[in-house]
Coordinates of C-alpha atoms and ligand atoms in Angstrom, one line a residue:
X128 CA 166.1 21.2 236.3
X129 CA 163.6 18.3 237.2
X130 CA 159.9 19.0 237.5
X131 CA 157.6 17.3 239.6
X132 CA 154.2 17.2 237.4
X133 CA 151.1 16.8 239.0
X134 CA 147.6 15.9 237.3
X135 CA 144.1 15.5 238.5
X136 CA 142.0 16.5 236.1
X137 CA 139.3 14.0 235.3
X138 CA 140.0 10.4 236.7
X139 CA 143.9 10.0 236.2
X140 CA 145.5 10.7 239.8
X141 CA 148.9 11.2 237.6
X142 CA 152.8 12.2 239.3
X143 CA 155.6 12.3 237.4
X144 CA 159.7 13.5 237.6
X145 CA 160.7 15.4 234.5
X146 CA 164.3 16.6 234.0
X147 CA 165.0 19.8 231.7
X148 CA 161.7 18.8 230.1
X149 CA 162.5 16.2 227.5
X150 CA 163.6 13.3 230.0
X151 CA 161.2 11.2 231.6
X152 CA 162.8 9.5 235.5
X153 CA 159.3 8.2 236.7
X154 CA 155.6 8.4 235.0
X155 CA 152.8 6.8 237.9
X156 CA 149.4 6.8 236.9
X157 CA 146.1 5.7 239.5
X158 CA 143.3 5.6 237.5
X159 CA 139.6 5.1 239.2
X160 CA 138.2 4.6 235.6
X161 CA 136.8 1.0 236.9
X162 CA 135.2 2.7 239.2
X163 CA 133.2 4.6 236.9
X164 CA 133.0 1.3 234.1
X165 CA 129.2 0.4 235.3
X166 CA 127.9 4.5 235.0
X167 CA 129.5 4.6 231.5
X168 CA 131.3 7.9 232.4
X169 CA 132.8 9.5 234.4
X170 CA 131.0 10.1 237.8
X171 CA 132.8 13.8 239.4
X172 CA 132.4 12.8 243.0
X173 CA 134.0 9.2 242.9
X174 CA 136.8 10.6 241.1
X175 CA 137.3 13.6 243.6
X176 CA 137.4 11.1 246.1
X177 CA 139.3 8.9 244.4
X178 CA 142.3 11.3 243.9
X179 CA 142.4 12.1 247.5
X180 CA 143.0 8.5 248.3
X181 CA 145.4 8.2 245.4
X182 CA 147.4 11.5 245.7
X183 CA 150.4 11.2 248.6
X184 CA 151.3 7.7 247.0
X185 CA 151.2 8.5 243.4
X186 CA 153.9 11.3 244.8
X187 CA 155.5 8.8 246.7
X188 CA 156.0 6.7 244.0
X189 CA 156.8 8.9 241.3
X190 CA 159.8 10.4 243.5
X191 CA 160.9 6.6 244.2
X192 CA 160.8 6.0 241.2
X193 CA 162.4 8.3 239.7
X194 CA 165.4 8.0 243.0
X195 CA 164.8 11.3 243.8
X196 CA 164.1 13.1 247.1
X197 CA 162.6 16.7 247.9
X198 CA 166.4 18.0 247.3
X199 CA 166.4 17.2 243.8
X200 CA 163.0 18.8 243.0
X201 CA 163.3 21.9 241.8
X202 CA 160.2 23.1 240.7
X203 CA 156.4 21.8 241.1
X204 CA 153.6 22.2 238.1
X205 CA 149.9 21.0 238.0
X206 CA 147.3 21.2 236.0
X207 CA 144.6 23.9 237.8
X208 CA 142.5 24.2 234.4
X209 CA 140.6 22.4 232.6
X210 CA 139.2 19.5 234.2
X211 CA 136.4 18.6 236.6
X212 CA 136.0 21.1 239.7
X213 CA 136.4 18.5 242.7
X214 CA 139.2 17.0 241.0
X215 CA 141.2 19.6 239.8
X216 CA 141.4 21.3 243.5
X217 CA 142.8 17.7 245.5
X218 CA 145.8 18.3 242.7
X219 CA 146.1 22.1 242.8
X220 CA 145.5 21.9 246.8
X221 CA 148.1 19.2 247.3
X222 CA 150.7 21.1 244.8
X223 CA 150.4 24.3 246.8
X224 CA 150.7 22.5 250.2
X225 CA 153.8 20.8 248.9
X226 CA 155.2 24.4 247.6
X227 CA 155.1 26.0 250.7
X228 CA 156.4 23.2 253.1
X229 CA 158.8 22.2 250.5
X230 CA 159.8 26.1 249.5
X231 CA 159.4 25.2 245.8
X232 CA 158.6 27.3 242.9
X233 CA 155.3 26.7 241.6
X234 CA 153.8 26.4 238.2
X235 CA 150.3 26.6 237.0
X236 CA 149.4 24.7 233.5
X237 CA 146.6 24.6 231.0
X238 CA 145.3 20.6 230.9
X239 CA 145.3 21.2 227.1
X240 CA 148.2 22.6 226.9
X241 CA 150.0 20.1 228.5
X242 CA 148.9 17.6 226.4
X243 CA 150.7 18.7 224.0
X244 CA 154.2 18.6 225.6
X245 CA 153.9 14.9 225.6
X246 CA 155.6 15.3 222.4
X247 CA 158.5 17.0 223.6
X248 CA 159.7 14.2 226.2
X249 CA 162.4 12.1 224.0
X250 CA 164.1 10.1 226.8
X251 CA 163.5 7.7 229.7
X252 CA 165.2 4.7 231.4
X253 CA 161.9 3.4 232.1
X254 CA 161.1 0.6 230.8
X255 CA 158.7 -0.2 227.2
X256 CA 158.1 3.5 226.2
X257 CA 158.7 4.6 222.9
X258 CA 159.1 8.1 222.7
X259 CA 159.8 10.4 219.7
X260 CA 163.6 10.4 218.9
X261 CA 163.7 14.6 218.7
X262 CA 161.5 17.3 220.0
X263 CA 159.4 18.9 217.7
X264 CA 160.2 22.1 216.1
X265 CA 158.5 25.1 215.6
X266 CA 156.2 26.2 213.9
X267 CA 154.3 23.2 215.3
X268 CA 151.3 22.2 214.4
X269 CA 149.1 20.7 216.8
X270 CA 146.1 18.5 216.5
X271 CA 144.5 17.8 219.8
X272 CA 141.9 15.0 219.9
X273 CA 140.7 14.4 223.4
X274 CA 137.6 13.5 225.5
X275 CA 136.8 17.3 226.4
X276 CA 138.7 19.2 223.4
X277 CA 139.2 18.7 219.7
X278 CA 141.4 21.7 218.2
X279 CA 144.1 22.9 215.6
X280 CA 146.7 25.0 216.9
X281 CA 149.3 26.6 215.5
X282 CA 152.2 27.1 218.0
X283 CA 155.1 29.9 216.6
X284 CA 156.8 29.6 220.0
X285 CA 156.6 28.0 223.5
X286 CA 153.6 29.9 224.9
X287 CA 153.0 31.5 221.6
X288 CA 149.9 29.8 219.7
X289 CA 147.1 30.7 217.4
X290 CA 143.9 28.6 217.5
X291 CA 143.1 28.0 214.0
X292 CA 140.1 25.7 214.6
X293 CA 138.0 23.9 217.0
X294 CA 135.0 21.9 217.9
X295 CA 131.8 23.3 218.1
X296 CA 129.6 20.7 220.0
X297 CA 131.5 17.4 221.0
X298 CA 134.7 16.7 221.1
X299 CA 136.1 13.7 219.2
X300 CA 136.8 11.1 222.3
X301 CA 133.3 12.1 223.4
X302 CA 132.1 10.9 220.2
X303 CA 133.7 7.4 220.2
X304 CA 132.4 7.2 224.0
X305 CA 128.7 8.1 222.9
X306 CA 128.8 5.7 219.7
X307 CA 130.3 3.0 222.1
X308 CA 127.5 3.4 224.3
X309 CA 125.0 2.8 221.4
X310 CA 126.8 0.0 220.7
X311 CA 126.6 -1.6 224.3
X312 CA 130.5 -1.5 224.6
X313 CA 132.2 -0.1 228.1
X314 CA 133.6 3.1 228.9
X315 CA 136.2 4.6 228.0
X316 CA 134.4 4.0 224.5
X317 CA 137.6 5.1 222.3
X318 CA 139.3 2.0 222.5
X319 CA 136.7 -0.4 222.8
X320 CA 135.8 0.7 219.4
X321 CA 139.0 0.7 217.9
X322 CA 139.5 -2.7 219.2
X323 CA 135.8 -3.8 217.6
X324 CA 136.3 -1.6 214.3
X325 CA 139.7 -4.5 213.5
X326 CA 136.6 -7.1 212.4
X327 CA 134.4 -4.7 210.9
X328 CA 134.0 -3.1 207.3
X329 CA 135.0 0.7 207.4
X330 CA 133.4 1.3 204.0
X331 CA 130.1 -0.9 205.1
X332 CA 128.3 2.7 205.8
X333 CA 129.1 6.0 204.6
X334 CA 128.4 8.3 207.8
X335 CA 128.3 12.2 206.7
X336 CA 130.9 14.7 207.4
X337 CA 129.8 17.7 208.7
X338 CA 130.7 21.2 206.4
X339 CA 131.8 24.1 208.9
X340 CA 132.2 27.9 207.9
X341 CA 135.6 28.0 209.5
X342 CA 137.1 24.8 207.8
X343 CA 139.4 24.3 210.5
X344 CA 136.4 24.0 212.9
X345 CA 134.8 20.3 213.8
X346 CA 131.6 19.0 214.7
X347 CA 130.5 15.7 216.2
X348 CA 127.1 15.7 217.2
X349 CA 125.8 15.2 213.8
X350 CA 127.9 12.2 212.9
X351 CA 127.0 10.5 216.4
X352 CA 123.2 10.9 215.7
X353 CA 123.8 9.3 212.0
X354 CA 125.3 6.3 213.8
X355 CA 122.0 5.7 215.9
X356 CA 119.4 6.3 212.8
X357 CA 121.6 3.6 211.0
X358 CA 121.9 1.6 214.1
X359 CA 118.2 2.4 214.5
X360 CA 117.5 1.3 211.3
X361 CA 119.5 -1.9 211.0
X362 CA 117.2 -3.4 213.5
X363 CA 113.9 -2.2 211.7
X364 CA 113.4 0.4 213.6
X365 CA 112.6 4.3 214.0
X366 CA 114.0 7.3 215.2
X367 CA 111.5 6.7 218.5
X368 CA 113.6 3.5 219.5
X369 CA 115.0 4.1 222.7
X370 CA 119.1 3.8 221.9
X371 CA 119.6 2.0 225.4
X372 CA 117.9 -0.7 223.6
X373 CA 119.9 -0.5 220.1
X374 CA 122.9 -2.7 221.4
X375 CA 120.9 -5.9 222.7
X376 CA 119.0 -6.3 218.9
X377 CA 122.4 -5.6 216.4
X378 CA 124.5 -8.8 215.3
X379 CA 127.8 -8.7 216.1
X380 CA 129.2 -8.3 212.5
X381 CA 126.3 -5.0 212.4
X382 CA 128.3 -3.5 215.5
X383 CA 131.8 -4.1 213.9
X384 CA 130.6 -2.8 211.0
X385 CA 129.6 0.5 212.4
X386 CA 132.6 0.9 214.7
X387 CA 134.7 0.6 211.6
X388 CA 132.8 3.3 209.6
X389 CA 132.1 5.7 212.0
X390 CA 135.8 5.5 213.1
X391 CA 136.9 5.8 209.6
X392 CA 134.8 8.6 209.2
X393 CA 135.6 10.4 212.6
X394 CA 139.2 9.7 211.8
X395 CA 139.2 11.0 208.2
X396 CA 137.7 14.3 209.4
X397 CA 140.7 15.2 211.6
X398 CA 142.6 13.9 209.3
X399 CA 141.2 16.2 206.4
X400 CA 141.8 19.1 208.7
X401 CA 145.3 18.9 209.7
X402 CA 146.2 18.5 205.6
X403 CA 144.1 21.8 205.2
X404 CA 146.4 23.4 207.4
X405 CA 149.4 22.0 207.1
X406 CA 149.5 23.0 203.3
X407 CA 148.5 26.8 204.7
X408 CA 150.6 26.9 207.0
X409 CA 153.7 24.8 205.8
X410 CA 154.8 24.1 209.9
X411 CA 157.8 22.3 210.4
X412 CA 156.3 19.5 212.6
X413 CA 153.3 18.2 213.4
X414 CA 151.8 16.5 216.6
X415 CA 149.1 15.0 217.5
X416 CA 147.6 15.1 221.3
X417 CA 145.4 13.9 223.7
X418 CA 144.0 10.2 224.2
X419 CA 142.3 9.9 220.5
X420 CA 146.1 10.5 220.0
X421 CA 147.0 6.5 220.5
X422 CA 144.2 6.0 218.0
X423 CA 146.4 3.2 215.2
X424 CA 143.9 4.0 212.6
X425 CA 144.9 8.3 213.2
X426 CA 148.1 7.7 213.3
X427 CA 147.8 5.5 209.8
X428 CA 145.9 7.8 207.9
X429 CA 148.3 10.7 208.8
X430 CA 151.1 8.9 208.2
X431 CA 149.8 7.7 204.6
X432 CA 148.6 11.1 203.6
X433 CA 150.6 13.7 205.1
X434 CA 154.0 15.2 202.8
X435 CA 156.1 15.3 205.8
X436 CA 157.4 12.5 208.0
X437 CA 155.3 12.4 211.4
X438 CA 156.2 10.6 214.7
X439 CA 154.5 9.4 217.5
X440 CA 154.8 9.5 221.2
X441 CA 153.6 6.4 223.2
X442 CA 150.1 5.7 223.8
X443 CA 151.0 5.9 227.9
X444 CA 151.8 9.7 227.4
X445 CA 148.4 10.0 225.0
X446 CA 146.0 10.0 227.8
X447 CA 146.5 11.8 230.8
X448 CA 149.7 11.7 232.8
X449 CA 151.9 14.1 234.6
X450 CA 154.8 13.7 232.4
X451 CA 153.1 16.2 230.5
X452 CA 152.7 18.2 233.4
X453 CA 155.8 18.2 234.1
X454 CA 156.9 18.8 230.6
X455 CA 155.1 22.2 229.6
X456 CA 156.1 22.9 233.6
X457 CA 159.7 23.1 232.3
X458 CA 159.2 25.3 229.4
X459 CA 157.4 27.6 231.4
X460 CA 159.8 28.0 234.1
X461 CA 162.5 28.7 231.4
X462 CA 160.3 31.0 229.3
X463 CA 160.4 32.8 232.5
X464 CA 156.5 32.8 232.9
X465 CA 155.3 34.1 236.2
X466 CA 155.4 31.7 239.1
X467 CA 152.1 30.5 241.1
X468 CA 151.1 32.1 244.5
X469 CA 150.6 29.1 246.0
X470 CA 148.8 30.8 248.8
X471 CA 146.3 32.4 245.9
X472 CA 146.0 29.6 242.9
X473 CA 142.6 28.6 241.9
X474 CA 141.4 26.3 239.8
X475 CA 139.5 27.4 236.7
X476 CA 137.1 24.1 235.2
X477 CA 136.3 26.2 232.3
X478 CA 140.0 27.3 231.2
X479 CA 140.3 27.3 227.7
X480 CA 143.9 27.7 225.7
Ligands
LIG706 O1 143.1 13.0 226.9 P1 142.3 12.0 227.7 O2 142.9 10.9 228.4 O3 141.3 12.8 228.6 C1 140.8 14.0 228.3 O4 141.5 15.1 228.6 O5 139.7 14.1 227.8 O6 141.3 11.4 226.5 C2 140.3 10.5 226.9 C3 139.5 10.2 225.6 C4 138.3 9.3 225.8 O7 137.2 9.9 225.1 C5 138.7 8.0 225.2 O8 137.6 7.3 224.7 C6 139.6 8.5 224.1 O9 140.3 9.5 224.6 N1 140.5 7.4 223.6 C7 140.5 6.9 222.4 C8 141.5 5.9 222.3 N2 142.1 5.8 223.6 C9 141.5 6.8 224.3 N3 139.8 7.1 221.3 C10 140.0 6.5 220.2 N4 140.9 5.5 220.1 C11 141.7 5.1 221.1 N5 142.6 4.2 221.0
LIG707 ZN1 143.4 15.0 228.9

C-alpha cells in the first residue's frame, strides 16, 4: 500500500511516498525557515503563505521522485492537528482537494503522533539516510522532544498509548530556541547551540533541574530563566538587564560555556526520565521523536545510560517531514481506523495525543 504523506504544520511544506509504512520512495521537504531567521521565530502568516507557494511542487516532486503516478497512490494522510492554524489548513485543504479529484481514501493524523512513526520507516533507495534496521516493538516507549511538545508515552499497540508524562510550561526545542536567543545565536536555536556547546564546558555551570509531582512530567521555564540570571550575571549585571542586550557583552568562551551546561542539563533531564520509566515499565523498545531527537549529545547520554540497546533514525526524519505522515497513515489505514470526510475535515491547532 503506498501512502502519500502530507505535512504543513509549522514551516516544513513536507510530501512524501511511503509504501506499507516502513519503506521510504521519496521524502521532499520546502522549508521557509530563512524566511523567518531575522524574526527569531516563526512568523504564522509567512509560513501560511509560504506553503501555498510550496505545496503543488513538493507533491510534484515527492511523486517524481518516488516514480509514481496518481495510480499507484493508494491512500492520502496529512497532518490536520497540531500545528499553526493558517498552515495546517493549505495541507489539510490541498489533501482533501486531491481526495476527491483523485477518489482516494483519506487519512487524518495527530502531528505528534506522527512523529513518532519516523521510527518505524526501515528502508529507502534514497540516497544518505540512515534509518533503523527493524521497526520498533511494542510496548514502545516513546520520548518526544520537540519545539511545541515534550512527552513520555507509553504505546501497548498502534493507536493504543498512555501518556505517562509531559511538559508543563515549555517544551524542550522551545527552550534551546529561547536560550539561543539570549545568547545572540539564530533561529532554529536547537542546533545552533549544539553546534556552540562542542567548544564549551558542560560542567562550567550547574543550572537546576526542576522537581515535578508527577516525575514523568517536565518543566522548562525555570531552567531557561537560570540561564539569563547567570548570563545576567556574567556580565555584572542584574535581573533588570534587558536580555536583548546579554549576547553583545558575553565573551565567546562565556556563550560556549553556557550552551554546553544548559544543554547538558536540559539533556540529562529527559534523559533522567526515560530511565525512570523504562525501569517501570520494562518496554521492549525505546524511541526518541521530534527535532530535539537529532540532538548527538541525547542520543549519547541514552545510549551510555540506558540497559537496553537503542537506535536512531536519521536526523532528516527528526524534524518534520511527511515520511512520518505517511508512516502513522499506513498503520492507521490497516488498524482499520475510520477514513476522513474529505468534504468535512477540519483542522484542530490545539490537538493534543
Ligand atoms: O519537530 P520539529 O521539527 O518541529 C516541531 O514539531 O516543533 O522540532 C523543532 C525543534 C526546534 O525547537 C529546534 O530548535 C529543535 O527542534 N532542534 C534541536 C536540534 N535540531 C532541531 N534541538 C536540539 N538539538 C538539535 N540538534
Ligand atoms: Zn514537529
Amino acid at each position: 500500500m503506498r501512502i502519500l504523506g502530507i505535512e504543513s504544520s509549522c514551516d516544513e511544506t513536507a510530501v512524501a511516498v511511503i509504501e506499507d509504512g516502513t519503506n521510504m520512495l521519496s521524502n521532499v521537504v520546502a522549508s521557509s525557515m530563512n524566511l523567518h531567521a531575522k524574526y527569531g521565530g516563526v512568523i504564522p502568516e509567512i509560513a501560511a503563505r509560504s506553503h501555498i507557494e510550496a505545496i503543488i511542487p513538493a507533491i510534484e516532486a515527492a511523486l517524481s521522485d518516488a516514480e509514481c503516478n496518481w495510480s499507484d497512490i493508494d491512500a492520502i494522510s496529512v497532518t490536520y492537528g497540531a500545528g499553526l492554524s493558517g498552515s495546517l489548513l493549505v495541507g489539510v485543504m490541498t489533501a482533501c482537494t486531491l481526495a476527491i479529484i483523485k477518489k482516494k481514501p483519506l487519512y487524518s493524523v495527530n502531528h505528534v503522533e506522527a512523529h513518532v512513526y519516523a521510527n518505524f520507516i526501515t528502508k529507502t533507495n534514497l540516497d544518505g539516510y540512515v534509518l533503523r534496521e527493524r521497526r520498533p516493538l511494542f510496548p514502545l516507549l516513546a520520548l518526544i522532544v520537540s519545539g511545541g511538545h515534550t512527552q513520555l508515552v507509553l504505546f501497548k499497540d498502534h493507536g493504543d498509548y498512555q501518556i505517562l508524562g509531559r511538559t508543563r510550561d515549555d517544551a524542550i526545542g522551545e527552550a534551546f530556541d529561547k536560550v539561543a536567543k539570549i545568547l545572540g545565536l539564530g533561529y532554529p536555536g536547537g542546533p545552533n547551540i549544539a553546534k556552540l556547546a562542542q567548544e564549551g564546558d558542560s560542567k562550567a555551570y550547574l543550572f537546576p533541574k526542576a522537581k515535578m509531582t508527577n516525575k514523568y512530567d517536565f518543566s522548562f521555564s525555570g531552567l531557561k530563566t537560570a540561564v539569563l540570571r547567570e548570563a545576567q550575571k556574567q556580565i555584572g549585571q542584574d535581573f533588570n538587564f534587558p536580555s536583548k542586550n546579554v549576547a553583545e557583552r558575553l565573551s565567546g568562551p562565556q556563550k560556549a560555556n553556557i550552551a554546553a551546561s544548559f544543554q547538558r542539563i536540559a539533556i540529562e533531564t529527559v534523559v533522567d526520565k526515560t530511565i525512570l520509566a523504562f525501569e517501570a515499565f520494562s518496554p521492549k523498545s525505546i524511541v526518541i521523536a521530534g527535532g530535539v531527537a537529532s540532538n548527538l549529545e541525547l542520543r549519547r547520554q541514552l545510549t551510555d545510560r540506558l540497559a537496553i540497546d537503542i537506535s536512531y533514525t536519521d536526523p532528516r526524519l527528526c524534524t518534520d517531514n511527511g515520511a512520518m505522515v505517511g508512516a502513522l497513515g499506513y498503520f492507521e489505514a490497516t488498524a482499520k481506523k475510520e477514513i476522513a470526510d474529505p468534504y468535512s475535515l477540519h483542522t484542530q491547532p490545539n490537538l493534543s495525543m
